[in-house]
């Protein structure tokens, strides 16, 4: 992230009021922005130039509290899943800050519950999958199962679902370097999940396909 990006995000964060009435979209966007600026400051040692790290950590804590409370309220499964993903980011992606085990355990419980609900609803035909819902549930599965022992992980029903999606995407790809006729947003979502599968689970059977896809989508994938 260059200086211009950090400055732009910093100004946006400072002009946005953090409150319980934020939309899901703004809550997620603010969380990503705060994490990005905080982590850029830590990595580049630019605290004197961009301000006190504690300011951003306080904002991260405020966003976590709002997101946690929202996730605890009754809502549709497809709305809850990306919010739980945001909770994970606010816990795990803060550089030089220890992970709170209590928060992480609570987040794991939320994730397991909402993924289970999603699979049950789709299996019963009460919930129709969309590219976005598939993307977010796969993102959440990788977060939840990242630290789980491989043998235990492979026995989970959600991992069977996850692997099934990857196999379907690769079959549809064939020998090509892109998915013909697939909207770019959906394609980038698929590539993101394939990369997380290799990076987080250290599984490499789809590396060849991922390399072809990265060559085709390249710059767009970086921006995504």
mmCIF file of C-alpha atoms in Angstrom:
data_model
loop_
_atom_site.group_PDB
_atom_site.id
_atom_site.type_symbol
_atom_site.label_atom_id
_atom_site.label_comp_id
_atom_site.label_asym_id
_atom_site.label_seq_id
_atom_site.Cartn_x
_atom_site.Cartn_y
_atom_site.Cartn_z
ATOM 1 C CA UNK A 1 0.000 0.000 0.000
ATOM 2 C CA UNK A 2 1.528 3.324 -1.033
ATOM 3 C CA UNK A 3 1.470 6.647 0.826
ATOM 4 C CA UNK A 4 -1.424 8.002 -1.224
ATOM 5 C CA UNK A 5 -3.595 4.988 -0.374
ATOM 6 C CA UNK A 6 -2.815 5.265 3.337
ATOM 7 C CA UNK A 7 -3.593 8.995 3.351
ATOM 8 C CA UNK A 8 -6.889 8.464 1.555
ATOM 9 C CA UNK A 9 -7.983 5.694 3.904
ATOM 10 C CA UNK A 10 -6.903 7.641 6.960
ATOM 11 C CA UNK A 11 -8.957 10.666 5.984
ATOM 12 C CA UNK A 12 -11.985 8.500 5.228
ATOM 13 C CA UNK A 13 -11.712 6.774 8.621
ATOM 14 C CA UNK A 14 -11.472 10.085 10.450
ATOM 15 C CA UNK A 15 -14.541 11.506 8.716
ATOM 16 C CA UNK A 16 -16.742 8.460 9.327
ATOM 17 C CA UNK A 17 -18.545 8.290 12.656
ATOM 18 C CA UNK A 18 -18.532 4.806 14.160
ATOM 19 C CA UNK A 19 -21.946 3.966 15.582
ATOM 20 C CA UNK A 20 -24.382 1.071 15.900
ATOM 21 C CA UNK A 21 -26.476 2.323 12.988
ATOM 22 C CA UNK A 22 -23.777 1.694 10.372
ATOM 23 C CA UNK A 23 -24.889 -0.439 7.450
ATOM 24 C CA UNK A 24 -23.318 -3.877 7.102
ATOM 25 C CA UNK A 25 -21.431 -2.577 4.068
ATOM 26 C CA UNK A 26 -20.000 0.431 5.926
ATOM 27 C CA UNK A 27 -19.159 -1.704 8.955
ATOM 28 C CA UNK A 28 -17.167 -4.117 6.803
ATOM 29 C CA UNK A 29 -15.516 -1.340 4.786
ATOM 30 C CA UNK A 30 -14.483 0.612 7.875
ATOM 31 C CA UNK A 31 -13.087 -2.531 9.467
ATOM 32 C CA UNK A 32 -10.951 -3.283 6.410
ATOM 33 C CA UNK A 33 -9.780 0.330 6.199
ATOM 34 C CA UNK A 34 -8.791 0.547 9.874
ATOM 35 C CA UNK A 35 -6.900 -2.723 9.644
ATOM 36 C CA UNK A 36 -5.149 -1.644 6.457
ATOM 37 C CA UNK A 37 -3.953 1.696 7.863
ATOM 38 C CA UNK A 38 -2.973 0.216 11.234
ATOM 39 C CA UNK A 39 -1.009 -2.596 9.651
ATOM 40 C CA UNK A 40 0.655 -0.299 7.099
ATOM 41 C CA UNK A 41 1.819 1.919 9.960
ATOM 42 C CA UNK A 42 3.205 -1.047 11.887
ATOM 43 C CA UNK A 43 4.918 -2.550 8.843
ATOM 44 C CA UNK A 44 6.403 0.732 7.580
ATOM 45 C CA UNK A 45 7.141 2.368 10.923
ATOM 46 C CA UNK A 46 5.179 5.494 9.990
ATOM 47 C CA UNK A 47 3.372 6.104 13.291
ATOM 48 C CA UNK A 48 4.866 9.604 13.683
ATOM 49 C CA UNK A 49 3.646 10.579 10.207
ATOM 50 C CA UNK A 50 0.156 9.074 10.316
ATOM 51 C CA UNK A 51 -0.806 9.371 13.971
ATOM 52 C CA UNK A 52 -1.133 7.281 17.088
ATOM 53 C CA UNK A 53 -1.599 3.535 16.580
ATOM 54 C CA UNK A 54 -3.840 3.531 19.626
ATOM 55 C CA UNK A 55 -6.379 5.632 17.731
ATOM 56 C CA UNK A 56 -6.795 2.874 15.147
ATOM 57 C CA UNK A 57 -6.792 0.130 17.761
ATOM 58 C CA UNK A 58 -9.606 1.902 19.584
ATOM 59 C CA UNK A 59 -11.537 2.118 16.318
ATOM 60 C CA UNK A 60 -10.927 -1.598 15.687
ATOM 61 C CA UNK A 61 -12.274 -2.394 19.172
ATOM 62 C CA UNK A 62 -15.348 -0.224 18.570
ATOM 63 C CA UNK A 63 -16.033 -1.904 15.246
ATOM 64 C CA UNK A 64 -15.571 -5.334 16.809
ATOM 65 C CA UNK A 65 -18.114 -4.529 19.546
ATOM 66 C CA UNK A 66 -20.701 -3.334 17.014
ATOM 67 C CA UNK A 67 -20.109 -6.299 14.707
ATOM 68 C CA UNK A 68 -20.273 -8.812 17.577
ATOM 69 C CA UNK A 69 -23.550 -7.390 18.849
ATOM 70 C CA UNK A 70 -25.025 -7.430 15.364
ATOM 71 C CA UNK A 71 -23.961 -11.044 14.824
ATOM 72 C CA UNK A 72 -25.695 -11.991 18.068
ATOM 73 C CA UNK A 73 -29.040 -10.611 16.880
ATOM 74 C CA UNK A 74 -31.550 -12.593 14.800
ATOM 75 C CA UNK A 75 -30.909 -12.154 11.082
ATOM 76 C CA UNK A 76 -30.809 -14.047 7.800
ATOM 77 C CA UNK A 77 -28.024 -16.590 7.443
ATOM 78 C CA UNK A 78 -26.615 -15.019 4.267
ATOM 79 C CA UNK A 79 -26.355 -11.653 6.006
ATOM 80 C CA UNK A 80 -24.670 -13.078 9.112
ATOM 81 C CA UNK A 81 -21.900 -14.981 7.287
ATOM 82 C CA UNK A 82 -19.885 -11.976 5.967
ATOM 83 C CA UNK A 83 -20.267 -10.242 9.335
ATOM 84 C CA UNK A 84 -18.701 -13.209 11.129
ATOM 85 C CA UNK A 85 -15.904 -13.090 8.527
ATOM 86 C CA UNK A 86 -15.378 -9.448 9.508
ATOM 87 C CA UNK A 87 -15.193 -10.447 13.175
ATOM 88 C CA UNK A 88 -12.408 -12.887 12.362
ATOM 89 C CA UNK A 89 -10.475 -10.151 10.556
ATOM 90 C CA UNK A 90 -10.801 -7.779 13.507
ATOM 91 C CA UNK A 91 -9.443 -10.471 15.841
ATOM 92 C CA UNK A 92 -6.739 -12.106 13.746
ATOM 93 C CA UNK A 93 -5.408 -9.426 11.390
ATOM 94 C CA UNK A 94 -4.126 -6.760 13.787
ATOM 95 C CA UNK A 95 -0.327 -6.749 13.523
ATOM 96 C CA UNK A 96 1.647 -6.859 16.791
ATOM 97 C CA UNK A 97 -1.474 -7.440 18.856
ATOM 98 C CA UNK A 98 -2.027 -10.741 20.691
ATOM 99 C CA UNK A 99 -5.142 -12.684 19.718
ATOM 100 C CA UNK A 100 -7.766 -12.731 22.457
ATOM 101 C CA UNK A 101 -8.545 -16.437 22.904
ATOM 102 C CA UNK A 102 -11.963 -15.720 24.400
ATOM 103 C CA UNK A 103 -12.990 -13.615 21.420
ATOM 104 C CA UNK A 104 -11.630 -16.217 19.025
ATOM 105 C CA UNK A 105 -13.525 -19.060 20.694
ATOM 106 C CA UNK A 106 -16.723 -17.029 20.584
ATOM 107 C CA UNK A 107 -16.156 -16.272 16.905
ATOM 108 C CA UNK A 108 -15.514 -19.961 16.171
ATOM 109 C CA UNK A 109 -18.836 -20.860 17.802
ATOM 110 C CA UNK A 110 -20.667 -18.252 15.728
ATOM 111 C CA UNK A 111 -18.972 -19.454 12.557
ATOM 112 C CA UNK A 112 -19.736 -23.114 13.162
ATOM 113 C CA UNK A 113 -23.370 -22.313 13.881
ATOM 114 C CA UNK A 114 -23.979 -20.127 10.858
ATOM 115 C CA UNK A 115 -22.165 -22.473 8.432
ATOM 116 C CA UNK A 116 -24.194 -25.404 9.755
ATOM 117 C CA UNK A 117 -27.399 -23.403 9.309
ATOM 118 C CA UNK A 118 -26.393 -22.432 5.771
ATOM 119 C CA UNK A 119 -25.682 -26.015 4.710
ATOM 120 C CA UNK A 120 -28.907 -27.245 6.266
ATOM 121 C CA UNK A 121 -30.980 -24.558 4.566
ATOM 122 C CA UNK A 122 -29.424 -25.107 1.145
ATOM 123 C CA UNK A 123 -29.711 -28.900 1.414
ATOM 124 C CA UNK A 124 -33.393 -28.552 2.259
ATOM 125 C CA UNK A 125 -33.978 -26.222 -0.688
ATOM 126 C CA UNK A 126 -35.069 -23.364 1.570
ATOM 127 C CA UNK A 127 -32.086 -21.223 0.593
ATOM 128 C CA UNK A 128 -30.951 -20.668 -2.971
ATOM 129 C CA UNK A 129 -27.213 -20.225 -3.347
ATOM 130 C CA UNK A 130 -25.760 -17.199 -5.107
ATOM 131 C CA UNK A 131 -22.150 -16.523 -6.132
ATOM 132 C CA UNK A 132 -21.816 -14.110 -3.197
ATOM 133 C CA UNK A 133 -23.233 -16.545 -0.640
ATOM 134 C CA UNK A 134 -20.925 -19.315 -1.884
ATOM 135 C CA UNK A 135 -17.938 -16.975 -1.728
ATOM 136 C CA UNK A 136 -18.630 -15.815 1.821
ATOM 137 C CA UNK A 137 -19.410 -19.254 3.219
ATOM 138 C CA UNK A 138 -16.189 -20.605 1.681
ATOM 139 C CA UNK A 139 -14.259 -17.692 3.174
ATOM 140 C CA UNK A 140 -15.781 -18.456 6.562
ATOM 141 C CA UNK A 141 -14.981 -22.171 6.281
ATOM 142 C CA UNK A 142 -11.307 -21.387 5.697
ATOM 143 C CA UNK A 143 -11.230 -19.080 8.714
ATOM 144 C CA UNK A 144 -12.924 -21.590 11.007
ATOM 145 C CA UNK A 145 -10.937 -24.649 9.949
ATOM 146 C CA UNK A 146 -7.519 -23.006 9.545
ATOM 147 C CA UNK A 147 -6.241 -24.132 12.956
ATOM 148 C CA UNK A 148 -8.098 -27.446 13.013
ATOM 149 C CA UNK A 149 -6.050 -30.648 12.746
ATOM 150 C CA UNK A 150 -6.093 -31.943 9.159
ATOM 151 C CA UNK A 151 -7.578 -35.331 10.028
ATOM 152 C CA UNK A 152 -10.389 -33.730 12.001
ATOM 153 C CA UNK A 153 -10.889 -31.046 9.354
ATOM 154 C CA UNK A 154 -11.375 -33.550 6.544
ATOM 155 C CA UNK A 155 -14.202 -35.233 8.460
ATOM 156 C CA UNK A 156 -16.258 -32.051 8.693
ATOM 157 C CA UNK A 157 -19.337 -31.866 6.474
ATOM 158 C CA UNK A 158 -18.466 -28.277 5.629
ATOM 159 C CA UNK A 159 -15.092 -29.395 4.261
ATOM 160 C CA UNK A 160 -16.837 -31.866 1.973
ATOM 161 C CA UNK A 161 -18.974 -28.976 0.725
ATOM 162 C CA UNK A 162 -15.904 -26.767 0.308
ATOM 163 C CA UNK A 163 -13.946 -29.371 -1.642
ATOM 164 C CA UNK A 164 -16.975 -29.999 -3.820
ATOM 165 C CA UNK A 165 -17.090 -26.351 -4.856
ATOM 166 C CA UNK A 166 -13.383 -26.317 -5.731
ATOM 167 C CA UNK A 167 -13.718 -29.496 -7.800
ATOM 168 C CA UNK A 168 -16.740 -28.060 -9.631
ATOM 169 C CA UNK A 169 -14.907 -24.825 -10.476
ATOM 170 C CA UNK A 170 -11.828 -26.660 -11.730
ATOM 171 C CA UNK A 171 -13.954 -29.003 -13.848
ATOM 172 C CA UNK A 172 -15.738 -26.010 -15.388
ATOM 173 C CA UNK A 173 -12.362 -24.396 -16.106
ATOM 174 C CA UNK A 174 -10.961 -27.392 -17.974
ATOM 175 C CA UNK A 175 -7.727 -26.559 -19.787
ATOM 176 C CA UNK A 176 -8.594 -22.884 -20.176
ATOM 177 C CA UNK A 177 -7.037 -19.943 -18.347
ATOM 178 C CA UNK A 178 -10.417 -18.393 -17.492
ATOM 179 C CA UNK A 179 -14.088 -19.286 -17.084
ATOM 180 C CA UNK A 180 -15.879 -18.537 -20.331
ATOM 181 C CA UNK A 181 -18.926 -16.321 -19.828
ATOM 182 C CA UNK A 182 -18.476 -16.030 -16.047
ATOM 183 C CA UNK A 183 -18.823 -12.481 -14.649
ATOM 184 C CA UNK A 184 -15.462 -11.099 -13.556
ATOM 185 C CA UNK A 185 -16.575 -10.566 -9.954
ATOM 186 C CA UNK A 186 -17.553 -14.215 -9.576
ATOM 187 C CA UNK A 187 -14.347 -15.367 -11.260
ATOM 188 C CA UNK A 188 -12.207 -13.290 -8.885
ATOM 189 C CA UNK A 189 -14.118 -14.699 -5.933
ATOM 190 C CA UNK A 190 -13.359 -18.233 -7.100
ATOM 191 C CA UNK A 191 -9.661 -17.489 -7.585
ATOM 192 C CA UNK A 192 -9.513 -15.954 -4.120
ATOM 193 C CA UNK A 193 -10.917 -19.140 -2.577
ATOM 194 C CA UNK A 194 -8.552 -21.363 -4.582
ATOM 195 C CA UNK A 195 -5.608 -19.310 -3.351
ATOM 196 C CA UNK A 196 -6.782 -19.437 0.257
ATOM 197 C CA UNK A 197 -7.148 -23.214 -0.008
ATOM 198 C CA UNK A 198 -3.499 -23.536 -1.017
ATOM 199 C CA UNK A 199 -2.195 -20.874 1.332
ATOM 200 C CA UNK A 200 -4.131 -21.725 4.481
ATOM 201 C CA UNK A 201 -4.520 -25.495 4.193
ATOM 202 C CA UNK A 202 -1.230 -26.118 2.325
ATOM 203 C CA UNK A 203 -3.044 -28.096 -0.359
ATOM 204 C CA UNK A 204 -1.589 -27.775 -3.839
ATOM 205 C CA UNK A 205 -3.532 -30.016 -6.203
ATOM 206 C CA UNK A 206 -5.011 -26.965 -7.924
ATOM 207 C CA UNK A 207 -1.820 -24.889 -8.157
ATOM 208 C CA UNK A 208 -1.571 -25.346 -11.937
ATOM 209 C CA UNK A 209 -5.114 -24.091 -12.468
ATOM 210 C CA UNK A 210 -4.576 -21.194 -10.041
ATOM 211 C CA UNK A 211 -1.435 -20.148 -11.913
ATOM 212 C CA UNK A 212 -3.312 -20.079 -15.220
ATOM 213 C CA UNK A 213 -6.116 -18.052 -13.666
ATOM 214 C CA UNK A 214 -3.733 -15.582 -12.062
ATOM 215 C CA UNK A 215 -2.079 -15.069 -15.429
ATOM 216 C CA UNK A 216 -5.425 -14.227 -17.015
ATOM 217 C CA UNK A 217 -7.053 -12.150 -14.257
ATOM 218 C CA UNK A 218 -3.735 -10.732 -12.961
ATOM 219 C CA UNK A 219 -4.192 -7.039 -12.261
ATOM 220 C CA UNK A 220 -7.924 -7.357 -11.598
ATOM 221 C CA UNK A 221 -7.240 -9.999 -8.960
ATOM 222 C CA UNK A 222 -4.725 -7.725 -7.223
ATOM 223 C CA UNK A 223 -7.253 -4.910 -7.096
ATOM 224 C CA UNK A 224 -9.980 -7.268 -5.868
#
